[in-house]
Amino acid sequence: MHGIIRILTELDGEVILHADVEIGYLHRAFEKDCEQGGYNNAIPFTDRLNYVSPLINNFGYCAAVEKLLGIDVTERCKYIRVIMSEISRICDHLTCIGASAMELGAFTVFLYMIKAREFLWELVEDVTGARLTISYGRVGGVKADLPNGFAERTAKAFKETREVLDEVHRLLTGNRIFMDRMVGVGALSREETIAYAITGPLLRAVGVPYDVRRARPYDVYDRLVFEIPTQKDGDNYARYLVRMAEMEQSMRIVEQALALIPGGPINVDSAGRPTGASRARRRGCSSCRSRSRPTSRARSGRPTSGSMRPTSGSSCRRRRRRTGRSRG
């Protein structure tokens, strides 16, 4: 796909008798580019390792650098990374199943899955400002906090996504034509899958309940309840069933994380010290999200850092521009 590999095949109708796979058509010298600049300069490259789920790649790279630096991100950042990773995982599965169905002639299913992906990409855009190559991760945190109202919009998007998945289940899962072209096709045994070091849905489709989120928990996965879907046949149909079940588990994870996410900063510096304002203090006018700020008595030299005074509505710059008023 997209020229990353070259496959010479010998066919008997639709049956592949032999395939010679030549890899290495997508080497872009990322390693040389990453020798220049700081660690964060490499994040746009991680978007493109799998541009259907770039957030997971962002956070995986950031976690590796943070481990090298010996720092840990904030609690709120951990929850944000889990939430955005699982939304990204669902988008990936929707694309995979939709494209697979289209290649088998089920074009309607492709349209349904892309519609569901659109619901989730709107969430991603709300948070990151982009839809595909988002460059949202940062070493020590993330680019921006979750916007106001994100939990409510996520609940609505998940409701719509579940409706689409239910419809796709009814269209595909027991469909005779779909099953004839999926069951027994592309099958790998448990031993072959392990020998090739294959992971993810393909490994779980042969009955191995291995998931790094459970086997070696990171961020806050060890605090969340979710199942590891498996199948046993190792064919394309088993992989389809695993992915369909995993999307529900990902939504379950996000819903728990949104219910448990704490306030606080979202970034740390290179020494692991939290930076930026607490999320709990980001309140005020919905148009500018102006925050309360501390007052100080500079002339008297007596700071009052503990006292807080809210920003008044009349000082909202956006509102002043709208009404044409200015401070006298």
Short mmCIF file of C-alpha atoms in Angstrom, two decimals:
data_model
loop_
_atom_site.label_atom_id
_atom_site.label_comp_id
_atom_site.label_asym_id
_atom_site.label_seq_id
_atom_site.Cartn_x
_atom_site.Cartn_y
_atom_site.Cartn_z
CA MET A 1 0.00 0.00 0.00
CA HIS A 2 1.35 3.43 -0.98
CA GLY A 3 4.48 1.85 -2.41
CA ILE A 4 6.11 0.78 0.85
CA ILE A 5 6.66 -2.82 -0.31
CA ARG A 6 6.85 -4.76 -3.58
CA ILE A 7 5.12 -8.14 -3.79
CA LEU A 8 5.63 -10.56 -6.68
CA THR A 9 2.82 -13.11 -6.55
CA GLU A 10 1.92 -16.34 -8.27
CA LEU A 11 -1.86 -16.75 -8.43
CA ASP A 12 -4.40 -19.41 -9.14
CA GLY A 13 -7.53 -17.31 -9.57
CA GLU A 14 -7.88 -15.52 -6.23
CA VAL A 15 -5.61 -17.95 -4.39
CA ILE A 16 -2.01 -16.84 -3.81
CA LEU A 17 0.29 -19.78 -4.45
CA HIS A 18 3.56 -17.96 -3.77
CA ALA A 19 4.62 -14.44 -2.77
CA ASP A 20 8.04 -12.84 -2.82
CA VAL A 21 7.98 -9.71 -0.63
CA GLU A 22 10.61 -7.01 -1.01
CA ILE A 23 10.60 -4.44 1.80
CA GLY A 24 12.41 -1.14 2.22
CA TYR A 25 10.58 1.13 -0.21
CA LEU A 26 9.71 3.73 2.42
CA HIS A 27 13.07 4.66 3.92
CA ARG A 28 13.08 8.44 4.35
CA ALA A 29 16.30 8.87 6.35
CA PHE A 30 14.35 9.80 9.49
CA GLU A 31 17.32 8.72 11.58
CA LYS A 32 19.66 11.27 9.93
CA ASP A 33 17.10 14.06 10.27
CA CYS A 34 16.67 13.25 13.95
CA GLU A 35 20.39 13.84 14.57
CA GLN A 36 19.70 17.56 14.24
CA GLY A 37 17.84 19.62 16.84
CA GLY A 38 16.15 18.64 20.07
CA TYR A 39 14.09 15.58 20.91
CA ASN A 40 10.79 17.31 20.15
CA ASN A 41 11.93 17.93 16.56
CA ALA A 42 11.38 14.24 15.81
CA ILE A 43 7.71 14.20 16.78
CA PRO A 44 6.37 15.11 13.29
CA PHE A 45 8.19 12.02 11.97
CA THR A 46 6.40 9.79 14.46
CA ASP A 47 3.05 11.02 13.06
CA ARG A 48 3.99 9.43 9.77
CA LEU A 49 5.02 6.01 11.05
CA ASN A 50 1.32 5.15 11.01
CA TYR A 51 -0.65 8.22 10.09
CA VAL A 52 -3.98 6.53 10.89
CA SER A 53 -3.09 6.40 14.60
CA PRO A 54 -0.39 9.07 14.99
CA LEU A 55 -1.18 9.88 18.62
CA ILE A 56 -0.02 6.46 19.82
CA ASN A 57 3.26 6.91 17.95
CA ASN A 58 3.73 10.39 19.44
CA PHE A 59 3.29 9.12 22.98
CA GLY A 60 5.40 5.99 22.48
CA TYR A 61 8.34 8.09 21.32
CA CYS A 62 7.86 10.66 24.09
CA ALA A 63 7.73 7.91 26.72
CA ALA A 64 11.02 6.48 25.43
CA VAL A 65 12.76 9.88 25.66
CA GLU A 66 11.27 10.50 29.10
CA LYS A 67 12.65 7.18 30.25
CA LEU A 68 16.09 8.21 28.99
CA LEU A 69 15.81 11.51 30.88
CA GLY A 70 14.56 9.78 34.02
CA ILE A 71 11.45 11.95 34.30
CA ASP A 72 7.76 11.18 34.80
CA VAL A 73 4.83 13.13 33.38
CA THR A 74 1.99 14.53 35.47
CA GLU A 75 -1.09 12.56 36.45
CA ARG A 76 -3.35 14.62 34.22
CA CYS A 77 -1.02 14.13 31.27
CA LYS A 78 -1.10 10.35 31.77
CA TYR A 79 -4.88 10.33 31.57
CA ILE A 80 -4.88 12.59 28.50
CA ARG A 81 -2.43 10.31 26.73
CA VAL A 82 -4.57 7.26 27.47
CA ILE A 83 -7.74 9.01 26.28
CA MET A 84 -6.22 10.24 23.03
CA SER A 85 -4.40 6.95 22.37
CA GLU A 86 -7.59 4.93 22.62
CA ILE A 87 -9.51 7.32 20.36
CA SER A 88 -6.65 6.97 17.89
CA ARG A 89 -6.76 3.16 18.19
CA ILE A 90 -10.47 3.14 17.32
CA CYS A 91 -9.81 5.32 14.26
CA ASP A 92 -7.15 2.85 13.13
CA HIS A 93 -9.46 -0.16 13.49
CA LEU A 94 -12.31 1.64 11.72
CA THR A 95 -10.00 2.36 8.77
CA CYS A 96 -8.65 -1.19 8.66
CA ILE A 97 -12.03 -2.91 8.72
CA GLY A 98 -13.63 -0.37 6.37
CA ALA A 99 -10.86 -0.70 3.79
CA SER A 100 -10.89 -4.51 4.07
CA ALA A 101 -14.64 -4.60 3.48
CA MET A 102 -14.32 -2.30 0.48
CA GLU A 103 -11.72 -4.59 -1.09
CA LEU A 104 -14.24 -7.43 -0.79
CA GLY A 105 -16.93 -5.37 -2.48
CA ALA A 106 -18.76 -4.14 0.65
CA PHE A 107 -18.41 -0.45 -0.22
CA THR A 108 -21.33 0.52 2.02
CA VAL A 109 -19.45 -0.74 5.07
CA PHE A 110 -16.45 1.38 4.10
CA LEU A 111 -18.64 4.49 4.01
CA TYR A 112 -20.19 3.64 7.37
CA MET A 113 -16.78 3.13 9.01
CA ILE A 114 -15.37 6.35 7.57
CA LYS A 115 -18.45 8.16 8.88
CA ALA A 116 -17.74 6.81 12.36
CA ARG A 117 -14.08 7.77 12.03
CA GLU A 118 -15.18 11.29 11.20
CA PHE A 119 -17.02 11.53 14.54
CA LEU A 120 -13.75 10.72 16.31
CA TRP A 121 -11.50 12.81 14.11
CA GLU A 122 -13.58 15.82 15.10
CA LEU A 123 -12.64 15.06 18.73
CA VAL A 124 -8.98 14.76 17.76
CA GLU A 125 -9.16 18.08 15.92
CA ASP A 126 -10.77 19.75 18.95
CA VAL A 127 -7.79 18.72 21.08
CA THR A 128 -4.82 18.87 18.72
CA GLY A 129 -5.85 21.39 16.08
CA ALA A 130 -5.28 18.85 13.29
CA ARG A 131 -6.85 15.66 11.98
CA LEU A 132 -4.12 13.40 10.62
CA THR A 133 -0.50 14.39 11.23
CA ILE A 134 -1.15 16.04 14.55
CA SER A 135 2.25 16.38 16.31
CA TYR A 136 0.45 16.58 19.65
CA GLY A 137 2.89 14.80 21.94
CA ARG A 138 5.70 16.59 23.71
CA VAL A 139 8.59 15.17 25.70
CA GLY A 140 7.35 15.75 29.23
CA GLY A 141 3.69 16.21 28.32
CA VAL A 142 1.35 17.22 25.51
CA LYS A 143 0.85 20.30 23.36
CA ALA A 144 -2.46 21.42 24.87
CA ASP A 145 -5.05 20.45 27.46
CA LEU A 146 -8.46 18.94 26.72
CA PRO A 147 -10.93 21.69 25.74
CA ASN A 148 -14.00 22.55 27.79
CA GLY A 149 -16.93 20.27 27.04
CA PHE A 150 -14.71 17.49 25.67
CA ALA A 151 -16.27 14.75 27.82
CA GLU A 152 -19.76 15.61 26.59
CA ARG A 153 -18.68 15.66 22.94
CA THR A 154 -16.88 12.35 23.42
CA ALA A 155 -20.00 10.73 24.88
CA LYS A 156 -22.01 11.87 21.85
CA ALA A 157 -19.35 10.65 19.39
CA PHE A 158 -19.16 7.25 21.10
CA LYS A 159 -22.93 6.87 20.98
CA GLU A 160 -22.88 7.50 17.24
CA THR A 161 -19.88 5.20 16.76
CA ARG A 162 -21.55 2.35 18.63
CA GLU A 163 -24.61 2.71 16.40
CA VAL A 164 -22.39 2.38 13.32
CA LEU A 165 -20.56 -0.65 14.73
CA ASP A 166 -23.86 -2.34 15.51
CA GLU A 167 -24.98 -1.76 11.95
CA VAL A 168 -21.71 -3.12 10.56
CA HIS A 169 -22.02 -6.21 12.75
CA ARG A 170 -25.44 -6.87 11.25
CA LEU A 171 -24.12 -6.31 7.73
CA LEU A 172 -20.89 -8.31 7.92
CA THR A 173 -20.43 -10.65 10.87
CA GLY A 174 -22.88 -13.31 9.71
CA ASN A 175 -22.82 -12.40 6.03
CA ARG A 176 -22.28 -15.54 3.95
CA ILE A 177 -20.28 -13.82 1.19
CA PHE A 178 -18.08 -11.97 3.70
CA MET A 179 -17.41 -15.13 5.70
CA ASP A 180 -16.58 -17.17 2.58
CA ARG A 181 -13.89 -14.66 1.69
CA MET A 182 -12.51 -14.26 5.24
CA VAL A 183 -12.79 -17.58 7.08
CA GLY A 184 -9.67 -19.68 6.61
CA VAL A 185 -7.94 -17.00 4.52
CA GLY A 186 -4.50 -15.70 5.52
CA ALA A 187 -4.39 -18.04 8.50
CA LEU A 188 -1.35 -18.21 10.77
CA SER A 189 -0.84 -20.74 13.51
CA ARG A 190 -0.10 -19.76 17.08
CA GLU A 191 3.47 -21.04 16.68
CA GLU A 192 4.08 -19.13 13.43
CA THR A 193 2.70 -15.90 14.87
CA ILE A 194 4.94 -16.09 17.94
CA ALA A 195 7.99 -17.11 15.86
CA TYR A 196 7.54 -14.06 13.61
CA ALA A 197 7.20 -11.82 16.71
CA ILE A 198 3.81 -10.58 15.48
CA THR A 199 1.88 -8.50 18.00
CA GLY A 200 -1.45 -6.68 18.27
CA PRO A 201 -4.75 -8.00 16.88
CA LEU A 202 -2.95 -10.63 14.77
CA LEU A 203 -1.38 -12.17 17.87
CA ARG A 204 -4.62 -12.06 19.83
CA ALA A 205 -6.44 -13.62 16.85
CA VAL A 206 -4.50 -16.88 17.42
CA GLY A 207 -5.53 -17.03 21.06
CA VAL A 208 -2.56 -15.35 22.78
CA PRO A 209 -4.03 -12.87 25.31
CA TYR A 210 -0.99 -10.61 25.25
CA ASP A 211 -1.55 -6.87 25.44
CA VAL A 212 1.30 -4.61 26.51
CA ARG A 213 -1.19 -2.35 28.28
CA ARG A 214 -1.87 -5.26 30.64
CA ALA A 215 1.47 -7.13 30.54
CA ARG A 216 3.63 -4.03 31.11
CA PRO A 217 1.23 -1.25 32.11
CA TYR A 218 2.17 2.36 31.40
CA ASP A 219 0.43 5.68 32.09
CA VAL A 220 -2.75 4.69 33.98
CA TYR A 221 -3.79 1.47 32.26
CA ASP A 222 -3.29 -0.50 35.47
CA ARG A 223 -6.06 1.59 37.08
CA LEU A 224 -8.64 0.91 34.37
CA VAL A 225 -10.85 -2.11 33.78
CA PHE A 226 -10.86 -3.61 30.28
CA GLU A 227 -10.84 -7.00 28.60
CA ILE A 228 -8.39 -8.44 26.07
CA PRO A 229 -10.46 -9.86 23.17
CA THR A 230 -9.06 -13.02 21.59
CA GLN A 231 -9.98 -15.54 18.91
CA LYS A 232 -8.33 -18.86 18.10
CA ASP A 233 -8.43 -19.45 14.33
CA GLY A 234 -5.78 -16.90 13.29
CA ASP A 235 -7.44 -16.09 9.96
CA ASN A 236 -8.76 -12.82 8.53
CA TYR A 237 -12.19 -13.38 10.05
CA ALA A 238 -10.69 -13.87 13.52
CA ARG A 239 -8.73 -10.63 13.12
CA TYR A 240 -11.90 -8.82 12.11
CA LEU A 241 -13.70 -10.05 15.23
CA VAL A 242 -10.79 -9.04 17.48
CA ARG A 243 -10.70 -5.52 16.07
CA MET A 244 -14.46 -5.09 16.39
CA ALA A 245 -14.30 -6.16 20.05
CA GLU A 246 -11.25 -3.99 20.76
CA MET A 247 -13.05 -0.84 19.65
CA GLU A 248 -15.67 -1.36 22.34
CA GLN A 249 -12.94 -1.92 24.94
CA SER A 250 -11.18 1.27 23.84
CA MET A 251 -14.37 3.28 24.31
CA ARG A 252 -14.77 1.67 27.71
CA ILE A 253 -11.23 2.77 28.65
CA VAL A 254 -11.83 6.36 27.50
CA GLU A 255 -15.09 6.62 29.45
CA GLN A 256 -13.36 5.48 32.66
CA ALA A 257 -10.41 7.82 32.11
CA LEU A 258 -12.66 10.83 31.55
CA ALA A 259 -14.49 10.03 34.79
CA LEU A 260 -11.25 9.75 36.79
CA ILE A 261 -9.00 12.42 35.23
CA PRO A 262 -7.63 14.84 37.85
CA GLY A 263 -6.84 18.53 37.49
CA GLY A 264 -3.35 19.95 37.48
CA PRO A 265 -0.56 20.79 35.02
CA ILE A 266 0.00 18.80 31.84
CA ASN A 267 3.73 19.28 31.27
CA VAL A 268 7.02 18.88 33.10
CA ASP A 269 10.43 20.34 32.25
CA SER A 270 13.61 18.39 31.53
CA ALA A 271 14.15 17.90 35.27
CA GLY A 272 10.64 16.54 35.80
CA ARG A 273 9.24 19.68 37.45
CA PRO A 274 5.59 20.54 36.59
CA THR A 275 5.20 23.63 34.45
CA GLY A 276 2.23 25.78 33.44
CA ALA A 277 -1.04 26.60 35.15
CA SER A 278 -3.30 24.11 36.85
CA ARG A 279 -6.29 23.00 34.82
CA ALA A 280 -8.45 23.61 37.89
CA ARG A 281 -7.68 27.34 37.59
CA ARG A 282 -8.56 27.61 33.90
CA ARG A 283 -12.08 28.89 34.16
CA GLY A 284 -14.01 32.07 33.46
CA CYS A 285 -15.47 33.48 30.27
CA SER A 286 -16.28 30.71 27.81
CA SER A 287 -15.04 32.78 24.89
CA CYS A 288 -11.57 33.51 26.19
CA ARG A 289 -11.31 31.07 29.11
CA SER A 290 -9.69 33.80 31.16
CA ARG A 291 -8.37 32.51 34.43
CA SER A 292 -8.19 33.82 37.95
CA ARG A 293 -4.86 35.45 38.68
CA PRO A 294 -3.01 36.23 41.91
CA THR A 295 -2.77 39.79 43.14
CA SER A 296 0.33 41.29 44.70
CA ARG A 297 1.11 44.49 46.50
CA ALA A 298 4.27 45.40 44.69
CA ARG A 299 4.46 48.94 46.10
CA SER A 300 4.23 47.80 49.70
CA GLY A 301 6.47 44.79 49.08
CA ARG A 302 3.91 42.48 50.72
CA PRO A 303 3.02 39.74 48.23
CA THR A 304 -0.34 38.08 48.65
CA SER A 305 0.23 35.04 46.47
CA GLY A 306 -2.42 33.10 48.34
CA SER A 307 -5.21 35.51 47.49
CA MET A 308 -6.98 35.12 44.17
CA ARG A 309 -9.27 37.55 42.43
CA PRO A 310 -11.32 36.55 39.40
CA THR A 311 -10.98 38.39 36.14
CA SER A 312 -14.08 40.55 35.68
CA GLY A 313 -16.28 40.10 32.66
CA SER A 314 -15.54 43.63 31.43
CA SER A 315 -11.82 42.83 31.12
CA CYS A 316 -12.42 40.07 28.56
CA ARG A 317 -10.55 41.38 25.52
CA ARG A 318 -12.70 39.50 23.03
CA ARG A 319 -15.89 40.89 24.59
CA ARG A 320 -14.51 44.46 24.56
CA ARG A 321 -13.72 44.16 20.86
CA ARG A 322 -17.23 42.89 20.17
CA THR A 323 -18.90 45.81 22.00
CA GLY A 324 -16.40 48.43 20.91
CA ARG A 325 -15.72 49.50 24.49
CA SER A 326 -12.29 50.04 25.99
CA ARG A 327 -11.05 50.74 29.43
CA GLY A 328 -10.86 54.43 30.26
#
